[in-house]
Amino acid sequence: MVLVGSHGEKDGLNDDAVLDYRGNPVDKSKTGGWLAAGLILGCELSERICVMGISMNLVPYLVGDLHISAAKSATMVTNFMGTLNLLGLLGGFLADAKLSRYVTVAISAAITSLGVILLTVATTIPSMRPPPCDEYRRQHHECIEANGRQLALLYVALYTIALGCGGIKSNVSSFGSDQFDVTDPKEENAMIFFISRFYFGISIGSLFGVIVLVYIQDNIGRGLGYGISAATMVIALAVLLCGTPWYRFKRPQGSPLTILWRVLFLALKKRNQSYPSHPSLLNDYENRRVPYTKRFKCLDKAAVLDDDCAANTNKNKPCVVSTVTQVEEVKMVLKLLPIWSTCILFWTIYSQMNTFTIHQATAMHRTVGSFVIPAGSFSAFLVITILLFTSLNEKVFVPLARKLTHNVQGITCLQRIGIGLILSMAAMVGAAIVEKERRQRAIQKEIKQSAFWLFIQFFLVGCGEAFAYVGQLEFFIREAPDRMKSMSTGLFLSTISMGFFVSSLLVYIVDHATKKSWLRTNLNKGKLNNFYWLLAALGFINLLVFLILASRHEYRTHLPIKPESREEELKSLNNEMIEDVEKKASIQSLKNIEP
């Protein structure tokens, strides 16, 4: 068996060739499609089971068993989730530059398995926890907090998991989309459907994590709950490896970061060079793989053929001059950044579902009959809402939007993101109102409000995620350069990462600015509702910025290019100039006509 590698090329195959596991051109009838994509999806399904089973129930463990304050516990969870998604950039870089998506996913799944096993050990050994604390001492803040030695193994386990999951998340969707040929209309439609099904599938894993695993962790033992998570990841890795003969592979084409910094460096170095009379005079224009665009025109100077690279021997030296294709790929990445920046706050709001909302549930009435629902299991409302609205998107909203907009997509990826931002903002308004009512009832009437009121914020954030996640994933995959798909997915994951880190930063700022009066372990003595109002206000400002940037975004042209000869390009340019002159002359003659 010969897996495709960066140095295992065969004669006659270009860098963009799609190959089988032996390194030969693929037989589309025997590789790729839904079978291959489904086997790949198993790794992301298991990753979701692990992450959701951990993150959604970690705050109650940190507060209740390790006696860490609510604000500090929330920061620990958001830092873990932020690092996990940030490491998606590293996973994407390694896949695109050297390892390939397949190898990166396989290695990352093994690392994740190791991390969950370590977490099982860290939460099972009694010496890894401080002495138990009764309710009286808890109310008077007299509990002994876990020390550094007890937290050491927990941190090692969590960040090993973060390393592995980052590599999985940044490559699974891209590797899955590689199993479909976008030049074939039928397979392109299947790929679009796969992206939607991809999110539906991993939401099933999330539901299993927050209902089954959280219950096992709270009522039977955390060791067993995390052990099940480790077993699912090992099984997913075995399934991924067994499916190798059916996959389609693309070679890693070198570090995309090298292309980025090289184009930027050459554009700066040649900033005093004059632009050529026409873009067709730029280096390697005839062989460009993407359409030429006029946005960020200053970067075109990286492809200017000056005296230093006039000789043919220098045209192919990347340190001397870039190609038009490379310049356009950098432009594509830069076009993603404005939208990227406005997606961060959505995930800042989402992160509250993992932290303070779960902590709210611990202070509310959670009993149904004689059964006490674990606080972490209330996040099932979030996942069920995501599943519901993902299905409604496909069956109701998208078909209806197609009829109204006459667009095959129904609504564009940016419109999906916008809807998600609106719903997340509304969720924080609802959360603030619910928390204020909960606190007043607890203080004045000394009764606990039903935790089912949390359904409001879970529902609105879940609806928002159903739109925003799919919209962002589609935006970053479709708008990115082909050779940077994994890096682009990592860029998308970095918005989630930055959202969690921004949440940690906001908690730190608010905690110090309010002298710990808003965010307290005892919610009845704090003002969590004010924190939610702050997030709603920031969400509104962010939405306005997003609408401005989205209205200016130009979608990537995906049609294949048939480069014209330089003579045809110049002839086309002359015709455009003649038409422009005639148009101006016509306008001037109309102005001279008296009414």
Coordinates of C-alpha atoms in Angstrom, one line a residue:
M1 CA 0.0 0.0 0.0
V2 CA 1.4 3.4 -1.0
L3 CA -0.4 6.4 0.6
V4 CA -0.1 9.7 -1.2
G5 CA 2.6 11.9 0.2
S6 CA 4.3 15.1 -0.6
H7 CA 7.3 13.3 -2.1
G8 CA 5.6 10.3 -3.6
E9 CA 4.6 11.8 -6.9
K10 CA 4.3 9.8 -10.1
D11 CA 5.3 10.9 -13.6
G12 CA 2.5 12.5 -15.5
L13 CA 0.5 13.5 -12.4
N14 CA 0.1 17.2 -11.5
D15 CA -0.1 18.6 -8.0
D16 CA -4.0 18.8 -8.2
A17 CA -4.4 15.1 -9.2
V18 CA -6.9 13.1 -7.1
L19 CA -5.3 9.7 -6.3
D20 CA -6.2 6.4 -4.6
Y21 CA -4.3 4.9 -1.7
R22 CA -1.8 3.4 -4.1
G23 CA -1.0 6.7 -5.7
N24 CA -2.8 6.0 -8.9
P25 CA -5.5 8.2 -10.6
V26 CA -8.8 7.4 -8.9
D27 CA -11.5 5.3 -10.3
K28 CA -14.6 7.3 -9.5
S29 CA -16.8 4.2 -9.5
K30 CA -14.8 2.5 -6.8
T31 CA -13.7 5.4 -4.6
G32 CA -15.1 8.5 -2.9
G33 CA -18.8 9.3 -2.6
W34 CA -21.0 8.8 0.4
L35 CA -19.4 5.5 1.6
A36 CA -16.0 7.1 2.0
A37 CA -17.3 10.3 3.4
G38 CA -19.4 8.4 5.9
L39 CA -16.4 6.4 7.2
I40 CA -14.5 9.6 7.6
L41 CA -17.4 11.2 9.5
G42 CA -17.0 8.6 12.2
C43 CA -14.0 10.4 13.6
E44 CA -15.8 13.7 13.9
L45 CA -18.8 12.0 15.5
S46 CA -16.5 10.4 18.1
E47 CA -14.7 13.7 18.6
R48 CA -18.0 15.4 19.4
I49 CA -19.0 12.7 21.8
C50 CA -15.7 13.2 23.7
V51 CA -15.7 17.1 23.7
M52 CA -19.4 17.6 24.5
G53 CA -19.3 14.9 27.2
I54 CA -16.4 16.8 28.8
S55 CA -17.1 20.5 28.2
M56 CA -20.8 20.5 29.1
N57 CA -20.2 18.9 32.4
L58 CA -16.8 20.1 33.5
V59 CA -17.9 23.2 35.4
P60 CA -20.0 21.2 37.9
Y61 CA -17.0 19.0 38.5
L62 CA -14.6 21.8 38.9
V63 CA -16.9 23.7 41.3
G64 CA -18.4 20.8 43.1
D65 CA -15.5 18.3 43.4
L66 CA -12.4 20.5 43.1
H67 CA -14.0 23.5 44.9
I68 CA -12.8 26.0 42.3
S69 CA -14.7 29.3 42.0
A70 CA -17.4 29.7 39.3
A71 CA -15.5 32.4 37.4
K72 CA -12.2 30.5 37.5
S73 CA -14.0 27.3 36.4
A74 CA -15.6 29.0 33.5
T75 CA -12.3 30.4 32.4
M76 CA -10.7 27.0 32.6
V77 CA -13.4 25.5 30.4
T78 CA -13.3 28.3 27.8
N79 CA -9.5 28.2 27.7
F80 CA -9.6 24.5 27.0
M81 CA -12.2 24.9 24.3
G82 CA -10.4 27.9 22.9
T83 CA -7.1 26.0 22.7
L84 CA -8.8 23.0 21.1
N85 CA -10.2 25.1 18.3
L86 CA -7.1 27.2 17.9
L87 CA -5.0 24.0 17.4
G88 CA -7.2 23.4 14.4
L89 CA -4.9 25.9 12.6
L90 CA -1.9 23.7 13.5
G91 CA -3.7 20.6 12.2
G92 CA -4.7 22.3 9.0
F93 CA -1.2 23.6 8.5
L94 CA 0.4 20.2 8.9
A95 CA -2.1 18.5 6.6
D96 CA -1.7 21.1 3.8
A97 CA 2.0 21.4 4.2
K98 CA 3.3 17.9 4.7
L99 CA 1.2 15.1 6.3
S100 CA -2.0 15.1 4.2
R101 CA -5.5 15.2 5.6
Y102 CA -5.8 11.5 6.0
V103 CA -2.6 11.0 8.0
T104 CA -3.3 14.1 10.2
V105 CA -6.8 12.8 11.1
A106 CA -5.4 9.3 11.9
I107 CA -2.6 10.7 14.2
S108 CA -5.0 13.2 15.8
A109 CA -7.5 10.4 16.6
A110 CA -4.8 8.4 18.3
I111 CA -3.7 11.5 20.4
T112 CA -7.3 12.2 21.4
S113 CA -7.7 8.6 22.6
L114 CA -4.6 8.9 24.8
G115 CA -5.9 12.2 26.2
V116 CA -9.3 10.8 27.2
I117 CA -7.6 7.8 28.8
L118 CA -5.5 10.3 30.9
L119 CA -8.6 12.2 31.8
T120 CA -10.3 9.0 33.0
V121 CA -7.3 8.4 35.3
A122 CA -7.2 12.0 36.5
T123 CA -10.9 11.9 37.6
T124 CA -10.9 8.4 39.0
I125 CA -7.9 8.5 41.4
P126 CA -9.1 9.9 44.8
S127 CA -5.8 11.6 45.5
M128 CA -6.4 13.9 42.5
R129 CA -9.3 15.6 44.4
P130 CA -9.3 17.7 47.6
P131 CA -11.3 16.5 50.7
P132 CA -15.1 16.5 50.3
C133 CA -16.9 19.7 51.4
D134 CA -20.4 19.8 53.0
E135 CA -23.0 22.4 52.1
Y136 CA -22.4 24.6 55.2
R137 CA -18.7 25.1 54.5
R138 CA -19.5 25.6 50.8
Q139 CA -21.9 28.4 51.6
H140 CA -19.2 30.1 53.8
H141 CA -16.4 29.5 51.2
E142 CA -14.4 27.3 53.5
C143 CA -13.8 24.4 51.1
I144 CA -10.2 23.4 50.3
E145 CA -9.5 24.1 46.6
A146 CA -7.6 21.6 44.5
N147 CA -3.9 22.3 44.5
G148 CA -1.4 22.4 41.6
R149 CA -0.4 18.8 41.9
Q150 CA -4.0 17.6 41.8
L151 CA -4.7 19.8 38.8
A152 CA -1.5 18.8 36.9
L153 CA -2.8 15.5 35.4
L154 CA -6.1 17.1 34.6
Y155 CA -4.4 19.9 32.6
V156 CA -2.2 17.4 30.8
A157 CA -5.3 15.3 29.8
L158 CA -7.4 18.2 28.7
Y159 CA -4.7 19.8 26.5
T160 CA -3.7 16.4 25.0
I161 CA -7.4 16.1 24.0
A162 CA -7.3 19.6 22.7
L163 CA -4.2 18.8 20.5
G164 CA -5.9 15.7 19.0
C165 CA -9.3 17.2 18.5
G166 CA -7.8 20.3 16.8
G167 CA -6.3 18.1 14.2
I168 CA -9.5 16.1 13.7
K169 CA -11.8 19.1 13.4
S170 CA -9.7 21.0 10.9
N171 CA -9.4 18.1 8.5
V172 CA -12.4 15.9 8.7
S173 CA -14.8 18.2 6.8
S174 CA -12.1 19.0 4.1
F175 CA -11.1 15.3 3.8
G176 CA -14.8 14.4 3.5
S177 CA -15.4 17.0 0.8
D178 CA -12.4 15.6 -1.1
Q179 CA -14.5 12.5 -1.7
F180 CA -16.7 14.5 -4.1
D181 CA -15.7 15.9 -7.5
V182 CA -16.8 19.6 -7.6
T183 CA -16.4 19.7 -11.4
D184 CA -19.2 17.1 -11.6
P185 CA -22.6 18.9 -11.0
K186 CA -24.1 15.8 -9.4
E187 CA -21.2 15.2 -7.0
E188 CA -21.0 18.9 -6.2
N189 CA -24.6 18.8 -5.1
A190 CA -23.8 15.8 -3.0
M191 CA -20.9 17.6 -1.4
I192 CA -23.2 20.5 -0.4
F193 CA -25.6 18.0 1.1
F194 CA -22.7 16.3 2.8
I195 CA -21.7 19.6 4.6
S196 CA -25.3 19.8 6.0
R197 CA -25.4 16.1 6.9
F198 CA -22.0 16.4 8.4
Y199 CA -23.3 18.9 11.0
F200 CA -26.5 16.9 11.6
G201 CA -24.4 13.7 12.2
I202 CA -22.0 15.3 14.7
S203 CA -25.0 16.8 16.5
I204 CA -26.2 13.2 17.1
G205 CA -22.9 12.6 18.8
S206 CA -23.3 15.7 20.8
L207 CA -26.7 14.6 22.0
F208 CA -25.3 11.2 23.1
G209 CA -22.6 13.0 25.0
V210 CA -24.8 15.5 26.9
I211 CA -27.5 13.0 27.8
V212 CA -26.0 9.6 28.2
L213 CA -22.4 10.4 29.1
V214 CA -23.3 13.3 31.4
Y215 CA -25.8 11.0 33.3
I216 CA -23.2 8.3 33.6
Q217 CA -20.6 10.8 34.9
D218 CA -22.9 12.2 37.5
N219 CA -24.7 9.1 38.7
I220 CA -22.3 6.1 38.1
G221 CA -18.8 7.6 37.8
R222 CA -16.8 10.0 35.7
G223 CA -14.2 7.3 35.0
L224 CA -16.8 5.1 33.3
G225 CA -18.2 8.1 31.3
Y226 CA -14.8 9.1 30.1
G227 CA -13.8 5.5 29.4
I228 CA -16.8 5.1 27.0
S229 CA -15.6 8.3 25.2
A230 CA -12.1 6.8 24.8
A231 CA -13.6 3.6 23.5
T232 CA -15.6 5.4 20.8
M233 CA -12.5 7.2 19.6
V234 CA -10.5 4.0 19.3
I235 CA -13.4 2.4 17.3
A236 CA -13.6 5.5 15.0
L237 CA -9.9 5.3 14.4
A238 CA -10.2 1.6 13.4
V239 CA -13.1 2.4 11.1
L240 CA -11.1 5.2 9.4
L241 CA -8.1 2.9 8.8
C242 CA -10.3 0.1 7.4
G243 CA -11.8 2.5 4.9
T244 CA -8.5 3.4 3.3
P245 CA -9.0 1.6 0.0
W246 CA -12.2 3.6 -0.7
Y247 CA -10.8 7.1 -0.1
R248 CA -9.7 9.8 -2.6
F249 CA -6.5 11.6 -1.7
K250 CA -5.0 14.9 -2.6
R251 CA -1.3 15.5 -2.2
P252 CA -0.1 18.2 0.3
Q253 CA 1.1 21.0 -1.8
G254 CA 3.5 22.7 0.5
S255 CA 3.0 25.2 3.3
P256 CA 0.3 27.7 2.5
L257 CA 1.9 30.1 5.1
T258 CA 5.0 30.2 2.9
I259 CA 3.0 31.4 0.0
L260 CA 1.2 34.0 2.1
W261 CA 4.3 35.6 3.6
R262 CA 6.3 35.4 0.3
V263 CA 3.6 37.2 -1.7
L264 CA 3.3 39.9 1.1
F265 CA 7.1 40.3 1.2
L266 CA 7.5 40.6 -2.6
A267 CA 4.6 43.1 -2.8
L268 CA 6.3 45.2 -0.2
K269 CA 9.7 44.8 -1.8
K270 CA 8.4 45.9 -5.2
R271 CA 6.1 48.6 -3.9
N272 CA 7.9 51.2 -6.1
Q273 CA 7.5 49.2 -9.2
S274 CA 4.9 50.5 -11.7
Y275 CA 1.9 48.3 -12.7
P276 CA 2.0 46.7 -16.1
S277 CA -0.3 48.1 -18.8
H278 CA -2.5 45.0 -18.5
P279 CA -2.8 42.1 -16.0
S280 CA -1.9 39.7 -18.7
L281 CA 1.7 41.0 -18.4
L282 CA 2.0 39.6 -14.9
N283 CA 4.0 36.5 -14.3
D284 CA 2.4 33.2 -15.4
Y285 CA -0.9 34.9 -16.2
E286 CA -1.7 32.5 -19.0
N287 CA -1.5 29.5 -16.6
R288 CA -3.5 31.0 -13.7
R289 CA -5.9 28.6 -12.0
V290 CA -8.2 31.1 -10.5
P291 CA -9.8 34.3 -11.9
Y292 CA -7.9 37.5 -11.7
T293 CA -9.4 40.2 -9.5
K294 CA -8.7 43.8 -9.0
R295 CA -9.3 43.9 -5.2
F296 CA -6.0 44.3 -3.2
K297 CA -4.3 45.4 -6.4
C298 CA -1.2 46.3 -4.4
L299 CA -0.4 42.6 -4.1
D300 CA -0.2 42.4 -7.9
K301 CA 3.3 43.9 -7.6
A302 CA 4.5 40.5 -6.2
A303 CA 3.9 39.1 -9.7
V304 CA 5.5 42.0 -11.7
L305 CA 8.3 40.9 -14.0
D306 CA 10.9 43.5 -13.4
D307 CA 14.5 43.5 -14.6
D308 CA 15.7 41.0 -12.0
C309 CA 13.3 38.4 -13.2
A310 CA 13.2 39.3 -16.9
A311 CA 15.2 36.2 -17.8
N312 CA 13.2 33.0 -18.1
T313 CA 15.4 31.3 -15.5
N314 CA 14.2 33.7 -12.8
K315 CA 10.5 33.5 -13.6
N316 CA 10.1 30.2 -11.7
K317 CA 12.0 31.3 -8.7
P318 CA 9.4 32.0 -5.9
C319 CA 11.8 34.1 -3.9
V320 CA 12.1 36.5 -6.9
V321 CA 8.6 36.7 -8.3
S322 CA 5.2 35.2 -7.5
T323 CA 2.7 33.9 -10.0
V324 CA -0.7 35.4 -10.5
T325 CA -2.3 32.2 -9.0
Q326 CA -0.3 32.6 -5.8
V327 CA -1.2 36.3 -5.6
E328 CA -4.9 35.6 -6.1
E329 CA -4.8 32.9 -3.5
V330 CA -3.5 35.4 -0.9
K331 CA -6.2 37.8 -2.0
M332 CA -8.8 35.1 -1.2
V333 CA -7.4 34.6 2.3
L334 CA -7.4 38.3 3.0
K335 CA -11.0 38.5 1.8
L336 CA -12.0 36.0 4.5
L337 CA -10.6 38.0 7.4
P338 CA -13.2 40.7 7.7
I339 CA -16.0 38.2 8.0
W340 CA -13.8 36.0 10.2
S341 CA -13.5 38.9 12.7
T342 CA -17.3 39.3 13.0
C343 CA -17.9 35.6 13.6
I344 CA -16.0 35.6 16.9
L345 CA -18.6 37.1 19.1
F346 CA -21.2 34.5 18.1
W347 CA -18.9 31.8 19.7
T348 CA -18.3 34.1 22.8
I349 CA -22.1 34.0 23.3
Y350 CA -22.2 30.2 22.6
S351 CA -19.5 29.6 25.2
Q352 CA -21.9 30.7 27.9
M353 CA -23.9 27.6 27.2
N354 CA -20.9 25.5 28.4
T355 CA -20.2 27.5 31.5
F356 CA -22.6 30.0 33.2
T357 CA -25.8 28.5 31.8
I358 CA -24.8 25.1 33.2
H359 CA -23.9 26.8 36.5
Q360 CA -27.4 28.4 36.5
A361 CA -28.9 25.0 36.2
T362 CA -27.2 23.8 39.4
A363 CA -29.0 26.6 41.3
M364 CA -32.5 25.8 39.8
H365 CA -35.2 23.2 40.3
R366 CA -34.2 20.1 38.2
T367 CA -36.4 17.4 39.6
V368 CA -39.0 15.6 37.4
G369 CA -40.9 13.3 39.7
S370 CA -38.2 11.5 41.7
F371 CA -35.5 11.9 39.0
V372 CA -33.0 14.7 39.3
I373 CA -31.8 15.8 35.9
P374 CA -28.0 16.4 35.8
A375 CA -27.2 20.1 35.2
G376 CA -25.0 19.3 32.2
S377 CA -27.8 17.4 30.5
F378 CA -29.9 20.5 30.0
S379 CA -27.6 21.3 27.1
A380 CA -29.5 18.6 25.3
F381 CA -32.0 21.4 24.6
L382 CA -29.2 23.1 22.6
V383 CA -28.4 20.0 20.6
I384 CA -32.0 19.0 19.9
T385 CA -32.7 22.5 18.7
I386 CA -29.7 22.3 16.3
L387 CA -30.9 18.9 15.0
L388 CA -34.4 20.2 14.5
F389 CA -33.4 23.4 12.7
T390 CA -30.8 21.6 10.6
S391 CA -33.6 19.4 9.3
L392 CA -36.0 22.3 8.9
N393 CA -33.4 24.2 6.9
E394 CA -33.2 21.4 4.4
K395 CA -36.8 20.5 4.2
V396 CA -38.6 23.9 4.7
F397 CA -36.4 27.0 4.8
V398 CA -34.0 26.3 1.9
P399 CA -36.8 25.1 -0.6
L400 CA -38.9 28.1 0.4
A401 CA -35.9 30.5 0.0
R402 CA -35.1 29.0 -3.4
K403 CA -38.6 29.9 -4.6
L404 CA -38.3 33.4 -3.3
T405 CA -34.7 34.1 -4.3
H406 CA -34.4 31.8 -7.4
N407 CA -31.0 30.9 -5.9
V408 CA -29.9 27.2 -5.9
Q409 CA -28.5 27.6 -2.4
G410 CA -31.7 29.2 -1.2
I411 CA -29.9 31.6 1.2
T412 CA -26.2 32.4 0.9
C413 CA -23.7 31.4 3.5
L414 CA -23.4 35.0 4.6
Q415 CA -27.1 35.3 5.1
R416 CA -27.0 32.2 7.3
I417 CA -24.3 33.7 9.4
G418 CA -26.3 36.9 9.7
I419 CA -29.3 35.0 11.0
G420 CA -27.2 33.2 13.5
L421 CA -25.8 36.5 14.8
I422 CA -29.3 37.9 15.3
L423 CA -30.5 34.8 17.2
S424 CA -27.4 34.8 19.4
M425 CA -28.1 38.4 20.4
A426 CA -31.7 37.6 21.2
A427 CA -30.5 34.6 23.3
M428 CA -28.6 36.9 25.6
V429 CA -31.6 39.2 26.0
G430 CA -33.7 36.2 27.0
A431 CA -30.9 34.8 29.3
A432 CA -30.7 38.2 31.1
I433 CA -34.5 38.3 31.7
V434 CA -34.6 34.7 32.9
E435 CA -31.6 35.1 35.3
K436 CA -33.1 38.3 36.8
E437 CA -36.4 36.5 37.5
R438 CA -34.6 33.5 38.9
R439 CA -32.5 35.6 41.3
Q440 CA -35.5 37.7 42.5
R441 CA -37.5 34.6 43.2
A442 CA -34.6 32.9 45.0
I443 CA -33.9 36.0 47.2
Q444 CA -37.5 37.2 47.9
K445 CA -39.5 34.0 47.9
E446 CA -36.7 31.5 48.7
I447 CA -37.9 29.2 46.0
K448 CA -36.0 27.7 43.1
Q449 CA -37.2 28.5 39.6
S450 CA -37.6 25.6 37.2
A451 CA -34.4 24.9 35.2
F452 CA -36.6 24.4 32.1
W453 CA -36.7 28.2 31.7
L454 CA -33.1 27.8 30.4
F455 CA -34.8 26.4 27.3
I456 CA -35.1 29.9 26.0
Q457 CA -31.4 30.7 25.8
F458 CA -30.6 27.1 24.7
F459 CA -33.2 27.3 22.0
L460 CA -32.2 30.6 20.6
V461 CA -28.4 29.8 20.6
G462 CA -29.2 26.4 19.1
C463 CA -31.2 28.0 16.3
G464 CA -28.4 30.4 15.7
E465 CA -25.8 27.7 15.6
A466 CA -27.8 25.7 13.1
F467 CA -27.5 28.7 10.8
A468 CA -24.1 30.1 11.8
Y469 CA -22.1 26.9 11.9
V470 CA -23.2 25.6 8.6
G471 CA -22.9 29.1 7.0
Q472 CA -19.4 29.7 8.4
L473 CA -18.2 26.2 7.4
E474 CA -19.5 26.6 3.9
F475 CA -18.1 30.1 3.6
F476 CA -14.6 29.2 4.7
I477 CA -14.5 26.0 2.6
R478 CA -15.9 27.4 -0.7
E479 CA -14.2 30.8 -0.5
A480 CA -10.7 29.5 0.3
P481 CA -8.0 28.6 -2.2
D482 CA -8.1 24.9 -3.1
R483 CA -4.6 24.2 -1.8
M484 CA -5.6 25.8 1.6
K485 CA -8.8 24.0 2.4
S486 CA -7.6 22.5 5.7
M487 CA -5.9 25.8 6.7
S488 CA -9.2 27.5 5.9
T489 CA -11.1 25.1 8.0
G490 CA -8.6 25.8 10.7
L491 CA -9.3 29.5 10.2
F492 CA -13.0 28.8 10.7
L493 CA -12.2 26.9 13.9
S494 CA -10.1 29.8 15.1
T495 CA -13.2 31.9 15.2
I496 CA -14.6 29.4 17.7
S497 CA -11.3 29.5 19.5
M498 CA -11.2 33.3 19.7
G499 CA -14.8 33.3 20.9
F500 CA -13.9 31.2 23.9
F501 CA -10.8 33.2 24.6
V502 CA -12.8 36.5 24.3
S503 CA -15.2 35.0 26.8
S504 CA -12.3 34.3 29.2
L505 CA -11.1 37.9 28.7
L506 CA -14.5 39.3 29.3
V507 CA -15.0 37.3 32.5
Y508 CA -11.6 38.5 33.7
I509 CA -12.3 42.2 32.9
V510 CA -15.9 42.1 34.3
D511 CA -14.7 40.2 37.4
H512 CA -12.1 42.9 38.2
A513 CA -14.1 45.9 37.0
T514 CA -17.1 45.0 39.2
K515 CA -14.9 43.8 42.1
K516 CA -16.3 40.3 41.8
S517 CA -19.9 41.5 42.3
W518 CA -21.4 40.2 39.0
L519 CA -19.9 36.8 38.6
R520 CA -20.0 34.8 41.9
T521 CA -20.1 31.2 42.7
N522 CA -23.3 31.9 44.7
L523 CA -25.4 33.3 41.9
N524 CA -27.9 34.8 44.3
K525 CA -25.2 37.1 45.5
G526 CA -24.1 38.0 42.0
K527 CA -25.5 39.8 39.0
L528 CA -25.1 37.4 36.1
N529 CA -28.0 39.0 34.2
N530 CA -25.8 42.2 33.8
F531 CA -23.1 40.1 32.1
Y532 CA -25.7 38.8 29.7
W533 CA -26.9 42.3 28.9
L534 CA -23.3 43.3 28.2
L535 CA -23.0 40.4 25.7
A536 CA -26.3 41.4 24.0
A537 CA -25.1 45.0 23.5
L538 CA -21.8 43.7 22.1
G539 CA -23.7 41.4 19.8
F540 CA -25.8 44.3 18.4
I541 CA -22.7 46.3 17.6
N542 CA -21.0 43.2 16.0
L543 CA -24.1 42.6 13.9
L544 CA -24.0 46.1 12.4
V545 CA -20.3 45.7 11.5
F546 CA -21.1 42.3 9.9
L547 CA -23.9 43.7 7.8
I548 CA -21.5 46.4 6.4
L549 CA -18.7 43.9 5.7
A550 CA -21.0 41.3 4.2
S551 CA -22.6 43.8 1.8
R552 CA -19.1 44.5 0.4
H553 CA -17.9 40.9 0.1
E554 CA -17.5 39.5 -3.4
Y555 CA -18.0 35.8 -3.7
R556 CA -15.4 33.6 -5.3
T557 CA -15.9 32.6 -8.9
H558 CA -15.9 28.8 -9.0
L559 CA -16.3 28.4 -12.8
P560 CA -13.3 26.9 -14.6
I561 CA -11.1 29.5 -16.4
K562 CA -10.1 29.3 -20.0
P563 CA -7.2 31.7 -20.2
E564 CA -7.2 33.8 -23.3
S565 CA -4.0 34.6 -25.3
R566 CA -2.3 37.9 -24.6
E567 CA -3.4 39.2 -28.0
E568 CA -7.1 38.4 -27.2
E569 CA -6.8 40.0 -23.7
L570 CA -5.4 43.2 -25.2
K571 CA -8.0 43.2 -27.9
S572 CA -10.7 42.8 -25.2
L573 CA -9.2 45.6 -23.3
N574 CA -9.2 47.9 -26.4
N575 CA -12.8 47.1 -27.0
E576 CA -13.7 48.0 -23.4
M577 CA -11.8 51.3 -23.7
I578 CA -13.6 52.1 -27.0
E579 CA -17.0 51.3 -25.4
D580 CA -16.1 53.5 -22.4
V581 CA -15.2 56.4 -24.6
E582 CA -18.4 56.1 -26.6
K583 CA -20.5 55.9 -23.5
K584 CA -18.9 59.1 -22.0
A585 CA -19.4 60.9 -25.3
S586 CA -23.0 59.9 -25.4
I587 CA -23.6 61.1 -21.8
Q588 CA -21.9 64.4 -22.6
S589 CA -24.1 64.9 -25.7
L590 CA -27.2 64.3 -23.5
K591 CA -26.0 66.9 -21.0
N592 CA -25.7 69.5 -23.9
I593 CA -29.3 69.1 -24.9
E594 CA -31.4 71.9 -23.5
P595 CA -34.7 70.9 -21.8

